[in-house]
GROMACS .gro file of C-alpha atoms in nm:
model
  201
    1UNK     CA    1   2.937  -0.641  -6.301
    2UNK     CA    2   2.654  -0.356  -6.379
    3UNK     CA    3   2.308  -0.456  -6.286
    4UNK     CA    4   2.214  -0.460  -6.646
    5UNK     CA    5   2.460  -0.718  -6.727
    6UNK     CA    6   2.353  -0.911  -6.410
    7UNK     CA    7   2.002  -0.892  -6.504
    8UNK     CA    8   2.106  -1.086  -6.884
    9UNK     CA    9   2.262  -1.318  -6.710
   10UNK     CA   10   1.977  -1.405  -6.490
   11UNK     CA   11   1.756  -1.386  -6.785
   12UNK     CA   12   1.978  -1.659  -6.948
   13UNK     CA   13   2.032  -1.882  -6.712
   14UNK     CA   14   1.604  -1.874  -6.667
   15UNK     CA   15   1.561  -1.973  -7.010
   16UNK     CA   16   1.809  -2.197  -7.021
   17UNK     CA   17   1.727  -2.334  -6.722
   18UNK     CA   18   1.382  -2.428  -6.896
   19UNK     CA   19   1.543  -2.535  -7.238
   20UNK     CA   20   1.732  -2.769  -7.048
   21UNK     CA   21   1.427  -2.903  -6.820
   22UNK     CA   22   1.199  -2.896  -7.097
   23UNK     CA   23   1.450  -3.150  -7.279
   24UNK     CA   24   1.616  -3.304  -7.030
   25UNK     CA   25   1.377  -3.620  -7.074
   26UNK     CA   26   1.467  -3.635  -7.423
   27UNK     CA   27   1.868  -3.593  -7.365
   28UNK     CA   28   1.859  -3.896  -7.121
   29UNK     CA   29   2.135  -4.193  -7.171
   30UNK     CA   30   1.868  -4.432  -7.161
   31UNK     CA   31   1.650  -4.207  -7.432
   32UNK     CA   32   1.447  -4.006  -7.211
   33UNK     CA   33   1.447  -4.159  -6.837
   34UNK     CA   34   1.744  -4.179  -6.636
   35UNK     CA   35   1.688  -4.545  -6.495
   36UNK     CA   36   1.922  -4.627  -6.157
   37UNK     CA   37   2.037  -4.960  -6.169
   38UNK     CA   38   2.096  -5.184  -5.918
   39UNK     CA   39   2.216  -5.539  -5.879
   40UNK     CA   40   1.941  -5.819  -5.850
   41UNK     CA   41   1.975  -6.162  -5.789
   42UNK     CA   42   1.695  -6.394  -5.998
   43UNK     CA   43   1.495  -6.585  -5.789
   44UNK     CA   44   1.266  -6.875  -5.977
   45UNK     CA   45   0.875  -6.699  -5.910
   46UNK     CA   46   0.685  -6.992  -6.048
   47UNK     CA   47   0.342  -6.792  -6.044
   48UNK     CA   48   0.427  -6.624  -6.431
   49UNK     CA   49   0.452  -6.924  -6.572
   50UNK     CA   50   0.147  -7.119  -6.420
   51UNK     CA   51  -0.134  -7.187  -6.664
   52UNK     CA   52  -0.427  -6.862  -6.651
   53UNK     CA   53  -0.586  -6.787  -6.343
   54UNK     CA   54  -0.738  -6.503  -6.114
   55UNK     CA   55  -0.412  -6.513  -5.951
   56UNK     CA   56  -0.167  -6.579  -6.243
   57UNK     CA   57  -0.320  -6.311  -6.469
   58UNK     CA   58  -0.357  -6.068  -6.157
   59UNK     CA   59   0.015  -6.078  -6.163
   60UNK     CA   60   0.106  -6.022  -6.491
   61UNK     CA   61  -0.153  -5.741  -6.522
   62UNK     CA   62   0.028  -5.616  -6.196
   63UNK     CA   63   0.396  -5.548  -6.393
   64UNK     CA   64   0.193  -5.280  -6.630
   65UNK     CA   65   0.059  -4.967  -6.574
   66UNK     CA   66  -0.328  -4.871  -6.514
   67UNK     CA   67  -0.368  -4.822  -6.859
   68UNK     CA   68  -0.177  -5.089  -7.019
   69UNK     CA   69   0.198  -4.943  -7.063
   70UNK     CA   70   0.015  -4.644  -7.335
   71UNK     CA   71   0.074  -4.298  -7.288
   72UNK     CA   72   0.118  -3.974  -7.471
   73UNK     CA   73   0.349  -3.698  -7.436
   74UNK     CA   74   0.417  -3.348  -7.547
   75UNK     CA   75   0.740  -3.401  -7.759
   76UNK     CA   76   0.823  -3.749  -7.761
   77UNK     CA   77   0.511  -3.958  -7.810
   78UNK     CA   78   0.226  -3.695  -7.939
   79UNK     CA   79   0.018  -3.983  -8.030
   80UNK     CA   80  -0.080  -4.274  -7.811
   81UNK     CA   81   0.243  -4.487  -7.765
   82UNK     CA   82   0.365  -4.773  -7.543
   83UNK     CA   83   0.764  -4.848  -7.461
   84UNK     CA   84   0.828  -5.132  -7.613
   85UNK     CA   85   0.915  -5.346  -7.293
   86UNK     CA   86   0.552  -5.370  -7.249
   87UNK     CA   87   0.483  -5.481  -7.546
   88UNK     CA   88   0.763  -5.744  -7.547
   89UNK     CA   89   0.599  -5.821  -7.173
   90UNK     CA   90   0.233  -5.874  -7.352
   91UNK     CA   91   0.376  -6.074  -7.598
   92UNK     CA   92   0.542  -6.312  -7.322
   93UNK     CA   93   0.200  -6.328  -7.171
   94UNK     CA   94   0.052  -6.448  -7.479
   95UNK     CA   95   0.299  -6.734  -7.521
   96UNK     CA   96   0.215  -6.847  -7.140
   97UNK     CA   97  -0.161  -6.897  -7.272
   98UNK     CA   98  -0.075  -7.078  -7.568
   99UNK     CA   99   0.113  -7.287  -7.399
  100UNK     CA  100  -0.145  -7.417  -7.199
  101UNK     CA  101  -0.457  -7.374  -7.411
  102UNK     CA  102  -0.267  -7.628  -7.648
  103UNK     CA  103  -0.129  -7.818  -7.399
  104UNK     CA  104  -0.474  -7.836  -7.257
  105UNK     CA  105  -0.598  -7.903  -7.603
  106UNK     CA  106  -0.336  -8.186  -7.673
  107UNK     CA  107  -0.379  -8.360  -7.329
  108UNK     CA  108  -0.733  -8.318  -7.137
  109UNK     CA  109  -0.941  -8.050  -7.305
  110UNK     CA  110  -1.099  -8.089  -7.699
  111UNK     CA  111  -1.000  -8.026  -7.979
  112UNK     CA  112  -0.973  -7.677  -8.088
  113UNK     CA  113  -1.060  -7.611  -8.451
  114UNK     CA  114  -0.835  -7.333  -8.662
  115UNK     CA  115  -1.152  -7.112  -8.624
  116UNK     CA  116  -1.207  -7.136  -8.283
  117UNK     CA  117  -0.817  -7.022  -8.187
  118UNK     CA  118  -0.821  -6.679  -7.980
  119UNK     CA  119  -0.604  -6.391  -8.205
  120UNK     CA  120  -0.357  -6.381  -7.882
  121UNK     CA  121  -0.277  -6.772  -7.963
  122UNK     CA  122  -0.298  -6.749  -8.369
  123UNK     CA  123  -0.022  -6.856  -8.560
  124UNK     CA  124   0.098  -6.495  -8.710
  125UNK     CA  125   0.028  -6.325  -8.349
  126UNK     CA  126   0.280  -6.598  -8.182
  127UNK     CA  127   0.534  -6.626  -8.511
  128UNK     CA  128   0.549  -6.182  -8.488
  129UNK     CA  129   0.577  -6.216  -8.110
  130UNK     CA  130   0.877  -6.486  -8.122
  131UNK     CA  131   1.068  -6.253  -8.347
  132UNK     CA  132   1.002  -5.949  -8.175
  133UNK     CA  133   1.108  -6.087  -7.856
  134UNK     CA  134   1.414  -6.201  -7.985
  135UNK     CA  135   1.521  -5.891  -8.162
  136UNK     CA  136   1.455  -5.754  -7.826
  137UNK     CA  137   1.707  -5.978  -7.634
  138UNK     CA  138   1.938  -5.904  -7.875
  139UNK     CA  139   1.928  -5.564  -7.881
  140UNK     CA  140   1.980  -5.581  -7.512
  141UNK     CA  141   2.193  -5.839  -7.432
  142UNK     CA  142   2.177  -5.973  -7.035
  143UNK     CA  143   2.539  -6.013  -6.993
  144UNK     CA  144   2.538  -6.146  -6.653
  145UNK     CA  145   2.764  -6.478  -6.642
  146UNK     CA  146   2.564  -6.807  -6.552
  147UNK     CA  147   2.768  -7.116  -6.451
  148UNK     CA  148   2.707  -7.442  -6.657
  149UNK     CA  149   2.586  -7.687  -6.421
  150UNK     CA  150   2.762  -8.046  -6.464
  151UNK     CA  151   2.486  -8.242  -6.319
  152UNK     CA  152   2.211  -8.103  -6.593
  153UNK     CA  153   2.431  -7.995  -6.839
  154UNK     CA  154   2.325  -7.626  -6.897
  155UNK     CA  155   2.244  -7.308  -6.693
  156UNK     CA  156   1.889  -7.278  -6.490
  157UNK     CA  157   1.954  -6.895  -6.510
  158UNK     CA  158   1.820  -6.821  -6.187
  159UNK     CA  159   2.102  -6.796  -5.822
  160UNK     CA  160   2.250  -6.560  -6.074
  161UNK     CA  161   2.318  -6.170  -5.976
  162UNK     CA  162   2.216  -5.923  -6.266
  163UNK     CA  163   2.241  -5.588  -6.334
  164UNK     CA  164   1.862  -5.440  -6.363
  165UNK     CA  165   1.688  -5.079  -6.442
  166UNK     CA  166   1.451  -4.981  -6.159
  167UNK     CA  167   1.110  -5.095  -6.285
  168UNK     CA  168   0.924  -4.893  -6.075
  169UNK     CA  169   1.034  -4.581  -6.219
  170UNK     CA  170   0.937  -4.718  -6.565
  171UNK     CA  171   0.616  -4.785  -6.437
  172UNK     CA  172   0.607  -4.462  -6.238
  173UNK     CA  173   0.740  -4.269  -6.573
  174UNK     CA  174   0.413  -4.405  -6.773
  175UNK     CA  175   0.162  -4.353  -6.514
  176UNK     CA  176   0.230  -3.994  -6.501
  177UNK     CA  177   0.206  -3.945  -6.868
  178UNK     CA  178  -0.079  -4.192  -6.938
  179UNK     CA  179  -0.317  -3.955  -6.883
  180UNK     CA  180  -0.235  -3.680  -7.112
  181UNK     CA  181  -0.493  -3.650  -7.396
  182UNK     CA  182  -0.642  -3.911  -7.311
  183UNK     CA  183  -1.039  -3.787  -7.317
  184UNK     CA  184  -0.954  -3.673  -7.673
  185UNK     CA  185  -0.830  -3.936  -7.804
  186UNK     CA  186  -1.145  -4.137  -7.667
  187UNK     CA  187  -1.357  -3.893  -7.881
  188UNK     CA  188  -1.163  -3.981  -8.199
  189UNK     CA  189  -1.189  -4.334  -8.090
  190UNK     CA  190  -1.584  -4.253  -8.047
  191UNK     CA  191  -1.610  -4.053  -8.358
  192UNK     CA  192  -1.480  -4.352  -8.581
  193UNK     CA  193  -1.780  -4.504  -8.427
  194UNK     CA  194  -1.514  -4.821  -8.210
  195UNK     CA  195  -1.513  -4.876  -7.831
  196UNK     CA  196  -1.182  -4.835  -7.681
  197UNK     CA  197  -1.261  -5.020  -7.269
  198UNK     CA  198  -0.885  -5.182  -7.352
  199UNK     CA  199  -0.630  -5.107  -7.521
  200UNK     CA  200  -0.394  -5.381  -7.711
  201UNK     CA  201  -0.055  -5.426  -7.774
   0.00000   0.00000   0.00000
């Protein structure tokens, strides 16, 4: 093979090389991250589902990213985004303090008047975050098999192995992106005259 011929072919494996790198994200099975999965066996962690607390919201924020599961990327996400898991995640959250404000409400605590409801525990916020969460589970579906228990007459879900994405590398995928842009899109945030300290789902 002459040198000049060896020299194209060089040249085109270098740019495709970079093509393919540049894209590679994008060309993904799993849309742009190539998740390993491993088996995982669900163990009941009653701390989620506790009513709010230093310690109970310290571990929810813990399963998100630094800035909230938002990020912003060259190709895929040029304006601020979030995967949806997160927001399916926040959602979740927001059922958990429902759930007790009212049950607080209903038991111990006093009445709560319709205008004195937080927008996290508002009818529409909980009706759109019902839906979207079980769109999500369908779109998904956990096929693991659970055994029907014939002393309580259903499944508890948990005992049972499962087939799971590596949720650090989600995590890990975000952080490194969550960054990019981020001081300008605080001075568009500024220049509409808002505050932007969190971001919400």
């Amino acid at each position: 093979m002459s040198r000049f011929l060896l020299g194209l072919l060089v040249m085109f494996l270098t740019v495709a090389s970079f093509l393919t790198g540049r894209y590679y994200e994008k060309l993904e099975p799993d849309g742009f991250l190539h998740l390993a999965s491993k088996s995982k066996t669900f163990v009941y962690n009653q701390t989620y589902g506790e009513k709010p607390s230093n310690q109970t919201d310290a571990a929810w924020e813990s399963l998100f990213p630094s800035q909230g599961g938002y990020f912003q990327h060259p190709t895929l996400a040029p304006h601020r985004s979030a995967l949806s898991v997160f927001h399916q995640l926040h959602c979740l959250n927001g059922l958990r303090n429902t759930y007790w404000l009212l049950l607080s409400a209903a038991t111990t605590g006093p009445t709560i008047l319709e205008d004195e409801i937080p927008m996290m525990a508002s009818p529409p916020h909980i009706r759109h975050c019902i839906d979207l969460l079980r769109q999500s589970l369908m779109c998904q579906p956990d096929l693991a098999i659970e055994e029907k228990d014939p002393e309580k007459g259903g499944v508890s879900g948990f005992g049972v192995e499962h087939k799971c994405k590596d949720w650090g590398q989600v995590t890990q995928w975000v952080e490194k992106w969550q960054g990019y842009k981020i001081e300008e899109e605080r001075e568009k945030v500024k220049a509409h005259g808002a505050t932007d300290h969190h971001e919400h789902h």
